[in-house]
């Protein structure tokens, strides 16, 4: 009898430990930092496929988007942030709110699909944004651009999704070859300088209409300009469109870990030079 009681007590203590561990992890993820794994190449070469980082949720305050999506397919769990914190939605305000600065690399919730995206904040409320011949214009002025060499990477499947990179030399590169992209340094009006990549001309992406950013919303763009689904493309057309203030999740400041392989366990593919790399 004593043995059965001991086993029951041990089981109950284990359940309580797991319960409180999940609660603490959930609070930490909802209030302070959210882990984010880079699945695509839209932010190269600032962020690479396989970079792992924590998003600082304290940067911009809190809204419904601060609540996590909880998806565990094995157990049939699919809870969206709106399912958990929908009562905070639709007023475009934030608790302890702080506005992003131009040039921030920010994670946000897609206004339609609810998926988490990561892009650079380019347009602030009231700004006029336009691309002319592959050059970003803000409020009628071209941003400063200077050549910064060539970004190279192996041409092959990248990350768990096995996506192939786009290359400036598409016509000549083969599997296992060297994929090249033109690299430029772009300086925004507030002095933030970062690299952008070019793989060719696209009439939709490189020559656009003028976008006037509404109040309470932001214009987001990827640094890999010809391989980014962002605010240049309407939500109706599968793009991002303007991003409401309440949809911001947080700012990305530093790469914690990076792996070029299909799995974290493939230690031979780890990028040691990117561990703790600041995000600029």
PDB file of N, CA and C in Angstrom, residues 162-205:
ATOM      1  N   UNK A 162      13.926  22.935 -48.082  1.00  0.00           N
ATOM      2  CA  UNK A 162      14.642  22.600 -49.305  1.00  0.00           C
ATOM      3  C   UNK A 162      14.451  23.582 -50.443  1.00  0.00           C
ATOM      4  N   UNK A 163      14.290  24.860 -50.131  1.00  0.00           N
ATOM      5  CA  UNK A 163      14.085  25.862 -51.177  1.00  0.00           C
ATOM      6  C   UNK A 163      15.389  26.186 -51.891  1.00  0.00           C
ATOM      7  N   UNK A 164      15.287  26.431 -53.201  1.00  0.00           N
ATOM      8  CA  UNK A 164      16.458  26.784 -53.992  1.00  0.00           C
ATOM      9  C   UNK A 164      16.614  28.305 -54.014  1.00  0.00           C
ATOM     10  N   UNK A 165      17.831  28.819 -53.897  1.00  0.00           N
ATOM     11  CA  UNK A 165      18.031  30.269 -53.953  1.00  0.00           C
ATOM     12  C   UNK A 165      17.888  30.803 -55.368  1.00  0.00           C
ATOM     13  N   UNK A 166      17.557  32.079 -55.480  1.00  0.00           N
ATOM     14  CA  UNK A 166      17.559  32.749 -56.774  1.00  0.00           C
ATOM     15  C   UNK A 166      18.923  33.408 -56.969  1.00  0.00           C
ATOM     16  N   UNK A 167      19.390  33.429 -58.219  1.00  0.00           N
ATOM     17  CA  UNK A 167      20.747  33.888 -58.493  1.00  0.00           C
ATOM     18  C   UNK A 167      20.765  34.909 -59.626  1.00  0.00           C
ATOM     19  N   UNK A 168      21.727  35.816 -59.542  1.00  0.00           N
ATOM     20  CA  UNK A 168      21.944  36.769 -60.625  1.00  0.00           C
ATOM     21  C   UNK A 168      22.477  36.047 -61.856  1.00  0.00           C
ATOM     22  N   UNK A 169      23.195  34.960 -61.630  1.00  0.00           N
ATOM     23  CA  UNK A 169      23.787  34.180 -62.722  1.00  0.00           C
ATOM     24  C   UNK A 169      23.000  32.901 -62.979  1.00  0.00           C
ATOM     25  N   UNK A 170      21.672  32.977 -62.927  1.00  0.00           N
ATOM     26  CA  UNK A 170      20.812  31.803 -63.085  1.00  0.00           C
ATOM     27  C   UNK A 170      21.117  30.997 -64.345  1.00  0.00           C
ATOM     28  N   UNK A 171      21.481  31.690 -65.422  1.00  0.00           N
ATOM     29  CA  UNK A 171      21.649  31.014 -66.704  1.00  0.00           C
ATOM     30  C   UNK A 171      22.870  30.097 -66.734  1.00  0.00           C
ATOM     31  N   UNK A 172      23.821  30.328 -65.852  1.00  0.00           N
ATOM     32  CA  UNK A 172      25.075  29.578 -65.914  1.00  0.00           C
ATOM     33  C   UNK A 172      25.328  28.694 -64.711  1.00  0.00           C
ATOM     34  N   UNK A 173      24.635  28.916 -63.611  1.00  0.00           N
ATOM     35  CA  UNK A 173      24.914  28.140 -62.403  1.00  0.00           C
ATOM     36  C   UNK A 173      24.134  26.833 -62.424  1.00  0.00           C
ATOM     37  N   UNK A 174      24.774  25.774 -61.947  1.00  0.00           N
ATOM     38  CA  UNK A 174      24.136  24.474 -61.832  1.00  0.00           C
ATOM     39  C   UNK A 174      24.165  24.001 -60.397  1.00  0.00           C
ATOM     40  N   UNK A 175      23.511  22.887 -60.128  1.00  0.00           N
ATOM     41  CA  UNK A 175      23.451  22.354 -58.780  1.00  0.00           C
ATOM     42  C   UNK A 175      24.862  22.163 -58.221  1.00  0.00           C
ATOM     43  N   UNK A 176      25.104  22.743 -57.054  1.00  0.00           N
ATOM     44  CA  UNK A 176      26.415  22.675 -56.436  1.00  0.00           C
ATOM     45  C   UNK A 176      27.345  23.793 -56.850  1.00  0.00           C
ATOM     46  N   UNK A 177      26.892  24.613 -57.805  1.00  0.00           N
ATOM     47  CA  UNK A 177      27.710  25.730 -58.265  1.00  0.00           C
ATOM     48  C   UNK A 177      27.601  26.930 -57.343  1.00  0.00           C
ATOM     49  N   UNK A 178      28.184  28.041 -57.776  1.00  0.00           N
ATOM     50  CA  UNK A 178      28.193  29.261 -56.973  1.00  0.00           C
ATOM     51  C   UNK A 178      27.080  30.194 -57.427  1.00  0.00           C
ATOM     52  N   UNK A 179      26.135  30.439 -56.535  1.00  0.00           N
ATOM     53  CA  UNK A 179      25.012  31.349 -56.801  1.00  0.00           C
ATOM     54  C   UNK A 179      25.440  32.753 -56.410  1.00  0.00           C
ATOM     55  N   UNK A 180      25.298  33.694 -57.332  1.00  0.00           N
ATOM     56  CA  UNK A 180      25.744  35.069 -57.100  1.00  0.00           C
ATOM     57  C   UNK A 180      24.567  36.040 -57.080  1.00  0.00           C
ATOM     58  N   UNK A 181      24.705  37.042 -56.220  1.00  0.00           N
ATOM     59  CA  UNK A 181      23.733  38.133 -56.166  1.00  0.00           C
ATOM     60  C   UNK A 181      24.494  39.447 -56.043  1.00  0.00           C
ATOM     61  N   UNK A 182      24.034  40.474 -56.737  1.00  0.00           N
ATOM     62  CA  UNK A 182      24.625  41.796 -56.554  1.00  0.00           C
ATOM     63  C   UNK A 182      24.288  42.309 -55.159  1.00  0.00           C
ATOM     64  N   UNK A 183      25.264  42.925 -54.520  1.00  0.00           N
ATOM     65  CA  UNK A 183      25.074  43.426 -53.150  1.00  0.00           C
ATOM     66  C   UNK A 183      25.315  44.928 -53.113  1.00  0.00           C
ATOM     67  N   UNK A 184      24.432  45.626 -52.401  1.00  0.00           N
ATOM     68  CA  UNK A 184      24.549  47.075 -52.245  1.00  0.00           C
ATOM     69  C   UNK A 184      24.369  47.435 -50.775  1.00  0.00           C
ATOM     70  N   UNK A 185      24.941  48.556 -50.386  1.00  0.00           N
ATOM     71  CA  UNK A 185      24.668  49.134 -49.073  1.00  0.00           C
ATOM     72  C   UNK A 185      23.654  50.255 -49.253  1.00  0.00           C
ATOM     73  N   UNK A 186      22.564  50.154 -48.534  1.00  0.00           N
ATOM     74  CA  UNK A 186      21.468  51.130 -48.613  1.00  0.00           C
ATOM     75  C   UNK A 186      21.425  51.913 -47.308  1.00  0.00           C
ATOM     76  N   UNK A 187      21.397  53.235 -47.406  1.00  0.00           N
ATOM     77  CA  UNK A 187      21.341  54.078 -46.210  1.00  0.00           C
ATOM     78  C   UNK A 187      20.003  54.803 -46.177  1.00  0.00           C
ATOM     79  N   UNK A 188      19.233  54.540 -45.139  1.00  0.00           N
ATOM     80  CA  UNK A 188      17.915  55.138 -44.981  1.00  0.00           C
ATOM     81  C   UNK A 188      18.036  56.574 -44.456  1.00  0.00           C
ATOM     82  N   UNK A 189      16.973  57.363 -44.565  1.00  0.00           N
ATOM     83  CA  UNK A 189      17.055  58.776 -44.158  1.00  0.00           C
ATOM     84  C   UNK A 189      17.490  59.017 -42.718  1.00  0.00           C
ATOM     85  N   UNK A 190      17.255  58.053 -41.825  1.00  0.00           N
ATOM     86  CA  UNK A 190      17.670  58.239 -40.426  1.00  0.00           C
ATOM     87  C   UNK A 190      19.081  57.726 -40.159  1.00  0.00           C
ATOM     88  N   UNK A 191      19.812  57.352 -41.241  1.00  0.00           N
ATOM     89  CA  UNK A 191      21.204  56.948 -41.083  1.00  0.00           C
ATOM     90  C   UNK A 191      21.438  55.465 -40.935  1.00  0.00           C
ATOM     91  N   UNK A 192      20.378  54.648 -40.877  1.00  0.00           N
ATOM     92  CA  UNK A 192      20.537  53.203 -40.769  1.00  0.00           C
ATOM     93  C   UNK A 192      21.051  52.662 -42.102  1.00  0.00           C
ATOM     94  N   UNK A 193      22.186  51.960 -42.064  1.00  0.00           N
ATOM     95  CA  UNK A 193      22.781  51.374 -43.262  1.00  0.00           C
ATOM     96  C   UNK A 193      22.718  49.857 -43.174  1.00  0.00           C
ATOM     97  N   UNK A 194      22.277  49.233 -44.243  1.00  0.00           N
ATOM     98  CA  UNK A 194      22.162  47.776 -44.275  1.00  0.00           C
ATOM     99  C   UNK A 194      22.357  47.321 -45.712  1.00  0.00           C
ATOM    100  N   UNK A 195      22.611  46.027 -45.893  1.00  0.00           N
ATOM    101  CA  UNK A 195      22.835  45.508 -47.236  1.00  0.00           C
ATOM    102  C   UNK A 195      21.527  45.059 -47.864  1.00  0.00           C
ATOM    103  N   UNK A 196      21.437  45.200 -49.186  1.00  0.00           N
ATOM    104  CA  UNK A 196      20.324  44.671 -49.959  1.00  0.00           C
ATOM    105  C   UNK A 196      20.903  43.902 -51.141  1.00  0.00           C
ATOM    106  N   UNK A 197      20.142  42.920 -51.626  1.00  0.00           N
ATOM    107  CA  UNK A 197      20.606  42.073 -52.717  1.00  0.00           C
ATOM    108  C   UNK A 197      19.735  42.262 -53.949  1.00  0.00           C
ATOM    109  N   UNK A 198      20.338  42.040 -55.114  1.00  0.00           N
ATOM    110  CA  UNK A 198      19.637  42.149 -56.385  1.00  0.00           C
ATOM    111  C   UNK A 198      19.944  40.917 -57.236  1.00  0.00           C
ATOM    112  N   UNK A 199      18.891  40.316 -57.797  1.00  0.00           N
ATOM    113  CA  UNK A 199      19.108  39.163 -58.676  1.00  0.00           C
ATOM    114  C   UNK A 199      18.558  39.405 -60.078  1.00  0.00           C
ATOM    115  N   UNK A 200      18.077  40.617 -60.348  1.00  0.00           N
ATOM    116  CA  UNK A 200      17.547  40.898 -61.675  1.00  0.00           C
ATOM    117  C   UNK A 200      16.424  41.909 -61.600  1.00  0.00           C
ATOM    118  N   UNK A 201      15.868  42.229 -62.754  1.00  0.00           N
ATOM    119  CA  UNK A 201      14.819  43.248 -62.816  1.00  0.00           C
ATOM    120  C   UNK A 201      13.446  42.596 -62.845  1.00  0.00           C
ATOM    121  N   UNK A 202      12.531  43.150 -62.041  1.00  0.00           N
ATOM    122  CA  UNK A 202      11.137  42.732 -62.023  1.00  0.00           C
ATOM    123  C   UNK A 202      10.267  43.979 -62.077  1.00  0.00           C
ATOM    124  N   UNK A 203       9.386  44.052 -63.050  1.00  0.00           N
ATOM    125  CA  UNK A 203       8.551  45.249 -63.188  1.00  0.00           C
ATOM    126  C   UNK A 203       7.630  45.436 -61.991  1.00  0.00           C
ATOM    127  N   UNK A 204       7.209  44.331 -61.353  1.00  0.00           N
ATOM    128  CA  UNK A 204       6.327  44.434 -60.184  1.00  0.00           C
ATOM    129  C   UNK A 204       7.073  44.911 -58.952  1.00  0.00           C
ATOM    130  N   UNK A 205       8.318  44.463 -58.784  1.00  0.00           N
ATOM    131  CA  UNK A 205       9.054  44.745 -57.559  1.00  0.00           C
ATOM    132  C   UNK A 205       9.977  45.950 -57.672  1.00  0.00           C
TER     133      UNK A 205
END
